[in-house]
Coordinates of C-alpha atoms in Angstrom, one line a residue:
M1 CA 181.4 -61.8 38.9
K2 CA 184.1 -63.9 40.7
R3 CA 185.6 -60.7 42.0
I4 CA 182.1 -59.5 43.5
L5 CA 181.7 -62.7 45.0
L6 CA 185.2 -62.8 46.6
I7 CA 184.2 -59.5 48.3
A8 CA 181.1 -60.6 49.4
L9 CA 183.0 -63.7 50.9
A10 CA 185.5 -61.6 52.5
I11 CA 182.9 -59.5 54.2
L12 CA 181.4 -63.0 55.3
S13 CA 184.6 -63.9 56.8
L14 CA 184.4 -61.2 59.3
G15 CA 181.4 -62.0 61.1
S16 CA 179.1 -63.6 64.0
V17 CA 175.6 -65.0 63.6
V18 CA 172.8 -62.5 63.7
K19 CA 169.3 -62.2 62.3
A20 CA 167.2 -59.8 60.8
Q21 CA 164.4 -57.9 62.5
D22 CA 161.1 -56.9 61.0
G23 CA 159.1 -53.6 61.5
N24 CA 155.5 -53.0 61.0
N25 CA 154.6 -51.9 64.6
T26 CA 151.6 -49.9 63.2
S27 CA 149.9 -53.0 62.5
Y28 CA 149.3 -53.8 66.2
F29 CA 146.8 -50.8 66.3
L30 CA 144.9 -51.5 62.8
S31 CA 141.4 -52.3 64.0
N32 CA 140.0 -55.5 62.4
L33 CA 143.2 -56.7 60.7
P34 CA 143.1 -60.5 61.2
Q35 CA 147.0 -60.6 60.6
Q36 CA 147.4 -59.1 64.1
F37 CA 147.5 -62.6 65.5
R38 CA 151.1 -62.9 64.1
L39 CA 152.0 -60.1 66.7
N40 CA 149.9 -61.4 69.6
P41 CA 148.5 -64.9 69.3
A42 CA 145.7 -63.8 71.8
Y43 CA 143.9 -61.4 69.5
Q44 CA 140.5 -62.5 68.0
P45 CA 139.2 -60.9 64.7
E46 CA 135.8 -59.6 64.7
Y47 CA 134.8 -61.9 62.0
K48 CA 133.9 -65.6 62.5
V49 CA 136.0 -66.8 59.5
F50 CA 138.6 -64.9 57.7
I51 CA 140.9 -66.5 54.6
G52 CA 144.0 -65.1 53.6
L53 CA 144.2 -65.2 49.9
P54 CA 147.1 -67.6 48.8
G55 CA 150.0 -65.4 47.7
L56 CA 148.0 -62.1 48.4
S57 CA 147.2 -62.2 52.2
G58 CA 150.4 -60.7 53.2
V59 CA 153.6 -59.4 51.6
S60 CA 156.1 -57.7 54.1
V61 CA 159.3 -56.0 53.2
N62 CA 161.5 -54.3 55.9
Y63 CA 164.8 -52.6 55.8
L64 CA 166.9 -50.8 58.4
N65 CA 170.1 -48.9 58.4
S66 CA 171.6 -47.9 61.8
S67 CA 173.9 -45.4 60.4
F68 CA 174.3 -44.0 57.0
T69 CA 171.8 -43.3 54.1
V70 CA 172.5 -43.0 50.3
E71 CA 172.9 -39.4 50.6
D72 CA 176.0 -40.2 53.2
L73 CA 177.5 -42.7 50.8
L74 CA 177.2 -41.2 47.3
F75 CA 177.1 -37.9 45.4
K76 CA 176.6 -36.8 42.1
R77 CA 179.1 -34.4 39.8
D78 CA 178.3 -33.6 36.6
D79 CA 176.9 -36.9 35.1
S80 CA 179.0 -39.1 37.3
V81 CA 178.2 -40.6 40.9
Y82 CA 181.2 -40.7 43.5
M83 CA 181.5 -42.3 47.0
D84 CA 181.8 -39.7 49.7
V85 CA 184.1 -41.0 52.0
N86 CA 184.2 -38.3 54.5
K87 CA 180.6 -38.0 54.8
F88 CA 180.1 -41.8 55.0
Y89 CA 182.7 -42.4 57.8
K90 CA 181.2 -39.3 59.9
S91 CA 177.8 -40.9 59.7
L92 CA 178.9 -44.3 61.1
H93 CA 178.6 -45.3 64.9
K94 CA 180.8 -47.2 66.9
R95 CA 178.7 -50.3 66.1
N96 CA 176.6 -50.4 62.9
Y97 CA 174.2 -52.8 61.1
I98 CA 172.0 -53.3 58.1
A99 CA 169.0 -55.5 58.3
F100 CA 166.6 -56.8 55.7
N101 CA 163.4 -58.8 56.4
N102 CA 160.8 -60.4 53.9
E103 CA 157.7 -62.2 54.6
N104 CA 155.5 -63.9 52.1
S105 CA 152.1 -65.3 53.2
I106 CA 151.3 -68.6 51.4
L107 CA 147.8 -69.4 53.3
S108 CA 146.2 -68.1 56.2
I109 CA 142.6 -69.1 57.9
G110 CA 141.2 -68.5 60.9
V111 CA 137.8 -69.8 62.3
K112 CA 135.7 -68.5 65.7
A113 CA 133.9 -71.3 67.7
K114 CA 132.1 -69.8 70.6
S115 CA 134.9 -68.2 73.0
W116 CA 137.8 -69.9 71.0
Y117 CA 139.5 -69.0 68.0
G118 CA 141.9 -71.2 65.8
T119 CA 144.1 -70.2 63.0
L120 CA 146.4 -71.8 60.5
D121 CA 149.2 -69.9 58.8
I122 CA 151.8 -70.7 56.3
T123 CA 154.7 -68.2 55.9
Q124 CA 157.8 -68.2 53.6
K125 CA 160.5 -65.9 55.7
N126 CA 163.9 -64.4 54.7
D127 CA 166.1 -62.4 56.8
F128 CA 169.5 -60.9 56.4
L129 CA 171.8 -58.8 58.9
F130 CA 175.3 -57.5 58.3
R131 CA 176.8 -56.0 61.5
Y132 CA 180.1 -54.2 61.5
N133 CA 182.3 -51.9 63.5
K134 CA 183.4 -48.3 62.6
D135 CA 186.9 -49.3 63.4
L136 CA 187.4 -51.2 60.2
F137 CA 186.8 -48.2 58.3
T138 CA 189.0 -46.1 60.8
F139 CA 191.8 -48.4 59.6
L140 CA 190.9 -48.1 56.0
K141 CA 190.5 -44.5 56.1
Y142 CA 193.5 -43.3 58.4
G143 CA 196.0 -46.4 58.0
N144 CA 198.0 -47.9 60.7
T145 CA 199.9 -44.6 61.6
D146 CA 198.1 -43.6 64.7
H147 CA 196.6 -47.3 65.4
P148 CA 199.5 -49.7 65.6
S149 CA 197.3 -52.5 67.0
M150 CA 193.8 -52.8 66.3
D151 CA 191.2 -55.6 67.0
F152 CA 188.2 -55.5 64.8
G153 CA 186.3 -58.0 67.1
K154 CA 183.1 -59.7 65.9
L155 CA 181.4 -58.5 62.7
G156 CA 179.0 -60.4 60.9
V157 CA 176.9 -61.5 58.4
N158 CA 173.8 -64.0 58.5
L159 CA 171.3 -65.1 56.1
N160 CA 168.3 -67.2 56.6
S161 CA 165.3 -68.7 54.8
Y162 CA 162.7 -70.9 55.8
I163 CA 159.0 -71.8 55.9
E164 CA 156.8 -71.5 58.8
V165 CA 153.7 -73.5 59.4
A166 CA 151.8 -72.3 62.5
L167 CA 148.7 -73.4 64.5
G168 CA 147.2 -71.0 67.0
L169 CA 144.3 -71.0 69.4
S170 CA 143.2 -68.1 71.6
K171 CA 140.5 -68.3 74.4
Q172 CA 138.3 -65.7 75.8
V173 CA 138.8 -66.7 79.6
N174 CA 136.0 -64.0 80.7
S175 CA 134.9 -60.3 79.8
K176 CA 138.3 -58.9 80.6
L177 CA 141.0 -61.6 79.7
T178 CA 141.9 -63.3 76.5
V179 CA 145.1 -65.5 76.0
G180 CA 146.4 -67.6 73.2
G181 CA 149.5 -69.5 71.9
R182 CA 150.7 -70.6 68.5
L183 CA 152.9 -73.6 67.8
K184 CA 155.2 -73.6 64.9
Y185 CA 156.9 -75.9 62.7
L186 CA 159.9 -74.5 60.6
A187 CA 161.4 -76.2 57.8
G188 CA 164.9 -74.7 56.8
I189 CA 165.5 -73.7 53.4
A190 CA 169.0 -72.0 53.5
N191 CA 171.4 -70.5 56.0
A192 CA 174.8 -69.0 56.5
H193 CA 175.9 -69.3 59.9
M194 CA 179.3 -68.0 61.2
T195 CA 181.1 -68.9 64.5
D196 CA 184.7 -68.2 65.9
S197 CA 185.0 -64.9 64.1
E198 CA 188.3 -62.9 65.0
L199 CA 190.3 -60.3 63.1
D200 CA 192.9 -58.3 64.2
V201 CA 196.0 -56.2 63.0
V202 CA 199.2 -55.5 64.4
T203 CA 201.8 -53.0 63.0
E204 CA 205.5 -54.1 63.4
K205 CA 208.2 -51.5 64.1
D206 CA 209.5 -51.9 60.5
G207 CA 206.2 -50.9 59.2
T208 CA 204.7 -54.1 57.9
M209 CA 201.3 -55.2 58.9
K210 CA 200.5 -58.5 60.2
I211 CA 196.7 -59.7 60.0
H212 CA 195.4 -62.7 62.1
S213 CA 192.0 -64.0 60.9
R214 CA 190.4 -66.9 62.2
Q215 CA 186.6 -67.7 60.9
N216 CA 184.3 -70.4 60.7
I217 CA 181.4 -70.2 58.2
R218 CA 178.8 -72.9 58.1
I219 CA 176.4 -72.9 55.2
T220 CA 173.4 -74.9 54.5
A221 CA 171.6 -74.3 51.2
P222 CA 170.2 -76.2 48.0
V223 CA 173.4 -75.6 46.0
N224 CA 176.2 -77.7 44.9
I225 CA 179.7 -75.9 45.6
R226 CA 182.0 -77.5 42.9
N227 CA 185.4 -76.9 40.9
E228 CA 184.3 -75.2 37.9
Q229 CA 187.1 -76.8 36.0
T230 CA 186.6 -80.4 37.2
G231 CA 183.0 -80.3 38.0
L232 CA 183.7 -82.0 41.0
P233 CA 183.4 -81.1 44.8
F234 CA 186.4 -79.5 46.5
E235 CA 189.1 -81.5 48.2
P236 CA 188.4 -81.2 52.0
N237 CA 190.9 -79.5 54.1
K238 CA 193.1 -78.0 51.4
P239 CA 193.2 -74.4 50.3
I240 CA 190.5 -73.5 47.9
D241 CA 191.4 -72.1 44.4
W242 CA 188.7 -69.4 44.1
D243 CA 189.1 -68.7 40.3
D244 CA 187.5 -72.2 40.1
F245 CA 184.8 -71.6 42.5
D246 CA 181.5 -72.4 41.1
F247 CA 177.6 -72.5 42.4
N248 CA 176.1 -75.0 40.6
T249 CA 172.2 -75.5 40.7
D250 CA 171.5 -77.6 37.6
D251 CA 170.4 -80.8 39.3
I252 CA 168.5 -78.9 42.2
G253 CA 164.8 -79.5 42.4
V254 CA 161.8 -78.2 44.3
A255 CA 162.0 -81.3 46.7
D256 CA 165.6 -79.6 47.6
F257 CA 163.8 -76.7 48.8
L258 CA 160.7 -78.2 50.4
N259 CA 162.2 -81.0 52.7
T260 CA 162.1 -82.0 56.4
K261 CA 165.9 -82.3 56.7
N262 CA 166.4 -78.9 58.4
P263 CA 163.4 -79.1 60.8
G264 CA 162.7 -76.3 63.5
F265 CA 160.1 -75.5 66.2
A266 CA 159.0 -72.2 67.9
I267 CA 156.1 -71.1 69.9
D268 CA 154.2 -67.8 70.2
L269 CA 152.5 -66.7 73.8
G270 CA 150.2 -63.7 74.3
G271 CA 147.4 -61.9 76.2
E272 CA 145.0 -59.1 76.2
Y273 CA 143.4 -57.7 79.2
Q274 CA 140.5 -55.2 79.2
F275 CA 141.7 -53.2 82.5
N276 CA 138.4 -50.8 82.4
D277 CA 136.1 -49.6 79.8
K278 CA 138.7 -47.3 78.3
I279 CA 142.2 -49.1 78.8
K280 CA 143.2 -52.2 77.1
L281 CA 146.7 -53.8 78.0
F282 CA 148.5 -56.5 75.8
A283 CA 151.5 -58.6 75.8
S284 CA 153.2 -61.2 73.6
L285 CA 156.4 -63.1 73.3
T286 CA 157.0 -64.5 69.8
D287 CA 159.6 -66.7 67.8
L288 CA 160.9 -68.7 70.8
G289 CA 162.5 -71.4 69.2
F290 CA 165.3 -73.1 66.8
I291 CA 166.2 -74.6 63.4
H292 CA 168.1 -77.6 63.1
W293 CA 170.4 -77.8 60.0
G294 CA 171.0 -81.4 59.5
N295 CA 170.8 -81.7 55.6
K296 CA 174.1 -83.1 54.9
D297 CA 173.6 -83.2 51.2
F298 CA 173.9 -79.4 51.0
R299 CA 175.9 -78.7 54.1
Y300 CA 179.2 -76.8 53.8
N301 CA 181.9 -75.7 56.3
F302 CA 184.6 -73.0 55.5
Y303 CA 187.2 -72.1 57.9
Q304 CA 190.3 -70.0 58.0
D305 CA 193.0 -69.6 60.6
A306 CA 195.8 -67.7 58.9
R307 CA 198.4 -65.0 59.7
F308 CA 199.9 -62.9 56.7
T309 CA 201.3 -59.6 55.9
W310 CA 199.0 -57.0 54.2
E311 CA 200.5 -54.4 52.0
G312 CA 197.3 -52.1 52.7
A313 CA 194.6 -50.3 51.0
D314 CA 193.9 -46.7 51.3
I315 CA 190.3 -45.7 50.4
S316 CA 190.9 -42.0 51.0
N317 CA 192.2 -42.0 47.3
S318 CA 189.0 -43.3 46.1
V319 CA 187.1 -40.1 46.2
N320 CA 188.0 -38.8 42.7
K321 CA 189.4 -40.9 39.9
D322 CA 190.9 -37.4 38.6
N323 CA 193.3 -37.5 41.6
V324 CA 196.8 -38.5 41.5
G325 CA 197.1 -42.1 43.3
Y326 CA 193.5 -42.6 42.6
I327 CA 192.4 -46.3 43.4
S328 CA 189.0 -47.9 42.9
I329 CA 186.9 -49.5 46.0
D330 CA 187.1 -52.6 43.8
S331 CA 191.0 -52.5 43.8
A332 CA 191.2 -51.7 47.2
F333 CA 189.2 -54.6 48.3
T334 CA 191.0 -56.7 46.0
K335 CA 194.2 -56.3 47.7
L336 CA 192.7 -57.9 50.7
T337 CA 190.6 -60.7 49.1
D338 CA 193.7 -61.9 47.2
Q339 CA 195.4 -62.7 50.5
L340 CA 192.3 -63.8 52.1
K341 CA 191.2 -66.0 49.6
D342 CA 194.4 -68.1 49.6
S343 CA 194.0 -69.1 53.2
L344 CA 190.4 -70.0 53.2
Q345 CA 189.7 -73.8 52.9
L346 CA 186.4 -76.1 52.8
R347 CA 186.4 -78.8 55.7
S348 CA 184.6 -82.0 55.4
R349 CA 180.9 -81.8 55.8
G350 CA 181.0 -81.9 59.7
K351 CA 178.3 -82.1 62.2
A352 CA 174.9 -80.7 61.9
Y353 CA 174.4 -77.2 63.7
T354 CA 171.3 -75.4 65.4
T355 CA 170.6 -71.6 65.1
M356 CA 168.1 -69.8 67.3
V357 CA 165.1 -68.0 65.8
S358 CA 165.2 -64.4 67.0
P359 CA 162.6 -63.6 69.9
K360 CA 160.5 -60.6 69.9
L361 CA 158.7 -58.8 73.1
Y362 CA 155.8 -56.9 72.6
L363 CA 154.1 -54.9 75.4
G364 CA 151.7 -52.0 75.1
A365 CA 148.4 -50.4 75.8
T366 CA 145.4 -48.7 74.1
Y367 CA 143.1 -45.6 75.4
Q368 CA 139.8 -45.4 74.2
L369 CA 139.0 -41.5 73.7
N370 CA 135.3 -42.0 72.5
R371 CA 133.5 -44.3 70.0
T372 CA 135.7 -43.5 67.1
F373 CA 139.0 -43.0 68.2
Y374 CA 141.6 -44.3 70.5
V375 CA 145.6 -44.0 71.1
G376 CA 148.0 -46.5 71.8
G377 CA 151.6 -47.1 72.8
L378 CA 154.0 -50.1 71.9
F379 CA 157.2 -51.3 73.4
R380 CA 158.9 -53.9 70.8
A381 CA 162.2 -55.6 71.5
S382 CA 164.3 -58.2 69.5
L383 CA 167.3 -60.2 70.7
V384 CA 169.5 -61.0 67.9
D385 CA 172.7 -62.9 68.8
K386 CA 173.0 -61.1 72.2
M387 CA 172.3 -57.6 70.5
F388 CA 169.3 -55.8 71.9
I389 CA 167.3 -54.1 69.3
P390 CA 164.5 -51.9 71.0
S391 CA 161.9 -49.8 69.3
L392 CA 158.8 -47.5 70.7
T393 CA 155.7 -46.7 68.7
A394 CA 152.9 -44.2 69.6
S395 CA 149.7 -44.2 67.6
V396 CA 146.4 -42.5 66.8
N397 CA 143.9 -44.8 65.6
G398 CA 140.5 -44.5 64.4
R399 CA 137.5 -46.8 63.4
L400 CA 135.8 -44.4 60.9
M401 CA 133.2 -47.0 60.2
R402 CA 132.7 -50.4 60.6
N403 CA 134.4 -51.4 57.3
V404 CA 137.1 -48.9 57.5
S405 CA 140.0 -48.3 60.0
A406 CA 143.0 -46.0 60.0
S407 CA 146.2 -45.4 62.1
V408 CA 148.8 -43.0 62.2
S409 CA 152.2 -43.5 64.1
Y410 CA 155.4 -42.4 65.3
S411 CA 158.2 -44.9 65.8
I412 CA 161.9 -44.6 67.2
T413 CA 164.4 -47.6 66.9
R414 CA 168.0 -48.1 67.3
G415 CA 169.8 -45.6 65.0
S416 CA 166.5 -44.4 63.2
Y417 CA 164.6 -41.6 65.2
V418 CA 162.3 -40.2 62.5
N419 CA 159.6 -42.7 61.3
L420 CA 156.1 -41.3 60.7
G421 CA 153.9 -44.3 59.8
A422 CA 150.3 -44.9 58.7
G423 CA 148.0 -48.0 58.0
L424 CA 144.7 -48.2 56.3
T425 CA 142.0 -51.3 56.0
A426 CA 139.1 -51.3 54.0
K427 CA 136.3 -53.9 53.4
L428 CA 134.5 -54.0 50.0
G429 CA 131.9 -56.9 50.4
P430 CA 133.9 -59.8 51.6
F431 CA 137.2 -58.6 50.4
Q432 CA 139.5 -56.8 52.9
L433 CA 142.5 -54.9 51.6
Y434 CA 145.1 -53.5 54.0
L435 CA 148.3 -51.5 53.6
E436 CA 150.7 -50.3 56.3
T437 CA 154.1 -48.8 57.0
D438 CA 156.1 -47.5 59.8
N439 CA 158.0 -45.0 57.8
L440 CA 156.2 -42.7 55.1
L441 CA 159.3 -40.7 54.9
A442 CA 160.9 -43.6 53.0
C443 CA 159.7 -42.1 50.0
N444 CA 162.6 -40.1 50.1
Y445 CA 164.7 -42.8 49.6
T446 CA 168.0 -41.1 49.4
N447 CA 167.7 -39.7 52.8
T448 CA 166.2 -42.6 55.0
Q449 CA 167.5 -45.4 57.2
S450 CA 164.5 -47.5 57.1
A451 CA 161.7 -48.7 54.9
N452 CA 158.8 -51.1 55.3
A453 CA 155.6 -52.0 54.2
R454 CA 153.1 -54.5 54.6
F455 CA 150.0 -55.3 52.4
G456 CA 147.8 -57.8 51.3
I457 CA 144.0 -59.1 50.8
N458 CA 141.8 -61.1 53.2
L459 CA 138.4 -62.8 52.8
L460 CA 135.8 -61.9 55.9
F461 CA 132.7 -63.8 56.8
G462 CA 130.4 -63.6 59.6
H463 CA 130.4 -60.1 61.4
K464 CA 128.1 -59.8 64.2
D465 CA 126.5 -56.7 63.4
H466 CA 123.5 -55.0 65.0
K467 CA 121.0 -56.4 62.6
K468 CA 122.1 -59.8 62.8
K469 CA 122.0 -59.8 66.5
K470 CA 118.6 -58.4 66.6
K471 CA 117.3 -61.2 64.3
A472 CA 119.0 -63.9 66.5
A473 CA 117.4 -62.7 69.5
E474 CA 114.2 -62.6 67.8
K475 CA 114.5 -66.4 66.7
E476 CA 115.8 -67.6 70.0
P477 CA 113.2 -69.0 72.5
L478 CA 114.1 -66.7 75.3
E479 CA 112.5 -66.5 78.8
V480 CA 111.5 -62.9 78.2
M481 CA 109.7 -61.3 81.0
I482 CA 107.8 -58.7 78.8
A483 CA 107.3 -58.0 75.2
P484 CA 108.3 -54.5 73.9
V485 CA 105.1 -52.2 74.2
P486 CA 105.2 -48.9 72.6
V487 CA 104.2 -46.7 75.4
K488 CA 104.6 -42.8 75.6
K489 CA 105.6 -41.2 78.6
D490 CA 103.4 -38.4 78.5
T491 CA 100.1 -40.2 77.9
V492 CA 100.3 -43.1 80.2
Y493 CA 100.3 -42.9 84.0
K494 CA 103.5 -44.4 85.6
E495 CA 101.4 -46.7 87.9
V496 CA 98.9 -47.8 85.2
A497 CA 99.9 -50.8 82.8
P498 CA 99.0 -50.4 79.2
E499 CA 95.8 -51.8 77.7
V500 CA 97.2 -53.8 74.9
D501 CA 98.7 -57.1 76.2
P502 CA 99.0 -55.5 79.5
V503 CA 102.4 -55.8 80.8
A504 CA 104.1 -53.5 83.4
P505 CA 107.2 -51.8 82.0
I506 CA 108.8 -52.6 85.2
K507 CA 108.6 -56.4 86.3
E508 CA 109.5 -57.8 89.8
E509 CA 112.0 -60.6 90.1
K510 CA 114.5 -62.1 92.2
V511 CA 118.1 -61.6 90.8
V512 CA 121.7 -61.6 91.9
D513 CA 124.6 -59.5 90.4
T514 CA 127.3 -62.1 88.8
E515 CA 130.2 -59.7 89.6
S516 CA 129.2 -57.9 92.9
D517 CA 127.5 -59.0 96.1
S518 CA 125.7 -55.6 96.4
I519 CA 122.4 -55.4 94.6
R520 CA 120.3 -52.3 93.9
A521 CA 116.5 -52.0 94.2
Y522 CA 115.8 -51.1 90.1
Y523 CA 117.5 -52.2 86.7
V524 CA 117.0 -51.2 83.2
I525 CA 117.3 -54.3 81.2
V526 CA 118.2 -54.3 77.7
G527 CA 118.9 -58.0 77.0
S528 CA 118.2 -61.5 78.3
F529 CA 120.2 -64.5 77.3
K530 CA 120.7 -68.2 78.3
S531 CA 124.3 -67.9 77.0
K532 CA 127.0 -66.2 79.3
Q533 CA 129.0 -65.4 76.2
R534 CA 126.2 -63.4 74.5
V535 CA 125.6 -61.2 77.7
E536 CA 129.3 -60.5 78.1
N537 CA 129.4 -59.5 74.3
L538 CA 126.3 -57.2 74.9
R539 CA 127.8 -55.7 78.2
K540 CA 131.1 -54.9 76.3
R541 CA 129.1 -52.9 73.9
L542 CA 127.2 -51.1 76.6
V543 CA 130.6 -50.0 78.3
F544 CA 132.0 -49.1 74.9
M545 CA 128.7 -46.7 74.3
G546 CA 129.3 -45.2 77.6
F547 CA 127.2 -47.2 80.0
K548 CA 129.8 -47.5 82.8
E549 CA 127.5 -48.8 85.3
S550 CA 126.3 -51.8 83.0
A551 CA 126.1 -55.2 85.1
I552 CA 124.8 -58.8 84.4
L553 CA 122.3 -60.2 86.7
R554 CA 121.0 -63.9 87.0
N555 CA 117.5 -64.9 88.0
E556 CA 116.4 -68.1 90.1
N557 CA 116.0 -69.8 86.7
G558 CA 119.4 -69.2 85.2
M559 CA 118.4 -66.4 82.8
Y560 CA 120.9 -63.6 82.4
R561 CA 120.0 -60.2 82.4
V562 CA 122.1 -57.4 80.9
T563 CA 121.7 -54.0 82.4
T564 CA 122.5 -50.4 81.7
A565 CA 122.4 -48.9 85.0
P566 CA 121.2 -49.4 88.6
F567 CA 118.6 -47.1 90.4
N568 CA 117.1 -46.7 93.8
T569 CA 113.8 -45.3 92.9
H570 CA 110.7 -46.6 90.6
T571 CA 110.5 -43.1 89.0
D572 CA 114.3 -43.1 88.1
C573 CA 114.1 -46.4 86.6
W574 CA 110.7 -45.6 84.7
N575 CA 112.3 -42.4 83.1
E576 CA 115.6 -44.2 82.2
V577 CA 113.4 -46.9 80.4
F578 CA 111.8 -44.3 78.3
L579 CA 115.0 -42.3 77.4
I580 CA 116.7 -45.7 76.4
R581 CA 113.8 -46.5 74.1
K582 CA 113.8 -43.3 72.4
K583 CA 117.5 -42.5 72.1
Y584 CA 118.5 -46.2 70.9
P585 CA 116.4 -47.7 68.6
Q586 CA 118.2 -51.0 69.0
F587 CA 117.2 -51.5 72.7
A588 CA 113.4 -50.5 71.9
D589 CA 112.5 -53.5 73.9
A590 CA 114.1 -52.0 77.1
W591 CA 112.3 -52.6 80.3
G592 CA 112.4 -52.2 84.3
L593 CA 113.3 -54.8 86.6
A594 CA 112.3 -54.5 90.3
V595 CA 114.6 -56.5 92.6
R596 CA 112.4 -58.8 94.8

């Protein structure tokens, strides 16, 4: 166990600070998925209230390897597994990284109030990223014959764990624009942060290799690092005897994990814009913030600034244990760690430090093909300690019915170019189940560079379906010009009103267009409301249904009228009224308006 720990710390000592990125781009396009507000705080779910079940509303796991696969690293012969050094080396890029991210939703709530939507979201997050250069393995594989002087630069490992408490608010400014933001409090649990990382090798004329290693590792975590022999902390500013190294958690309680001694803050900003009846644009910038690691009770600072001669370790002899001169990978690294460990020291607790949260940018659009299907595109970028990680996603999405939606996507990201994703949401009663991944091909785990999945259960309440809207319209005391009258086009003269409660299907009134200075002679009206929000919602529905010339009128008394289309003649308007009543039962009370 100590040997494994030493190898891990040796790798840690080669680093700079980075953070992992998460995937789940397909989530951006899943219709009616409340968790979209985490990607864009302007998003407003269709339901008035949603509740993410504690512990079940969202679990996300993401893995990304920019270079090799399991198949590149290992191969099986007979009943034994070996490391394929040559294939592994060929799969590496000049700069490589391995990222892992995990999110666990604790509680998520959203409530709609008129044009506003508020959310409360509590999530526990963990991320890890290891970044390394191919030069390190070039040196280990080929030695120093052709490379007498090598600078490995900044490699790195970063580990982060924190709890995020976010309050969000979005506002529908008008029928086209919606904006939103989230303010987040971050409570840090654990962090491994590295600075001043340098590692270089120089081969002298006599063949000896001189290694210079300068590292500074800051760790904040609810654990006591002590001397296993004495049970006491290591003495500051002196070399550590790693054989006595011990992580002690006996006296650690829940309060040490859930504390406010490592506070942080972040914000999310986003917007959505309905460009026309088919194109919707969106943009968001998330995780703009920091965590201040100030818990002096569990803060450690390891440092190293040493020069020493290394005898070397040739991993090319680690392929087949039956070969002459075989050396195990463990033994090869031990040669290095035996010398590294003697020069690593524990500095006094030192000062608190601050790490930045990795910001993410989303830019995208959707195009409505018809009532059921639409396509989308998304550009996503993360900035991780000056390392730019972009990705592109294209998707085909369908609202198969009100309670079921699906998405199929294709994504490319840095070092991973074949990612076929899919997502599904289904509502059974008040329960909504969702499942999404950006890479279905990860099922073949031996030949994949990325894998991710997000799943959970929500409770949804208060959807504005057609029946509820119709009942609400009947109950509301509206200033309705006419009541619906069953009139058959073929049996009634156009210029004669029906005998039952005689009301002309076309009513004369003075109105203005709320969005245009021009006005036409006749309009077909399918809704009348005092609420501007209700008429805007109905107009959105009409545009979605194909009524591209739909408009909102206002009469002298302040009553809003929602139209399907304008007409120049009485006859055209009359014909459209009957067509609307016959084709759309929900608009059985459609009537004509003659502008006075």
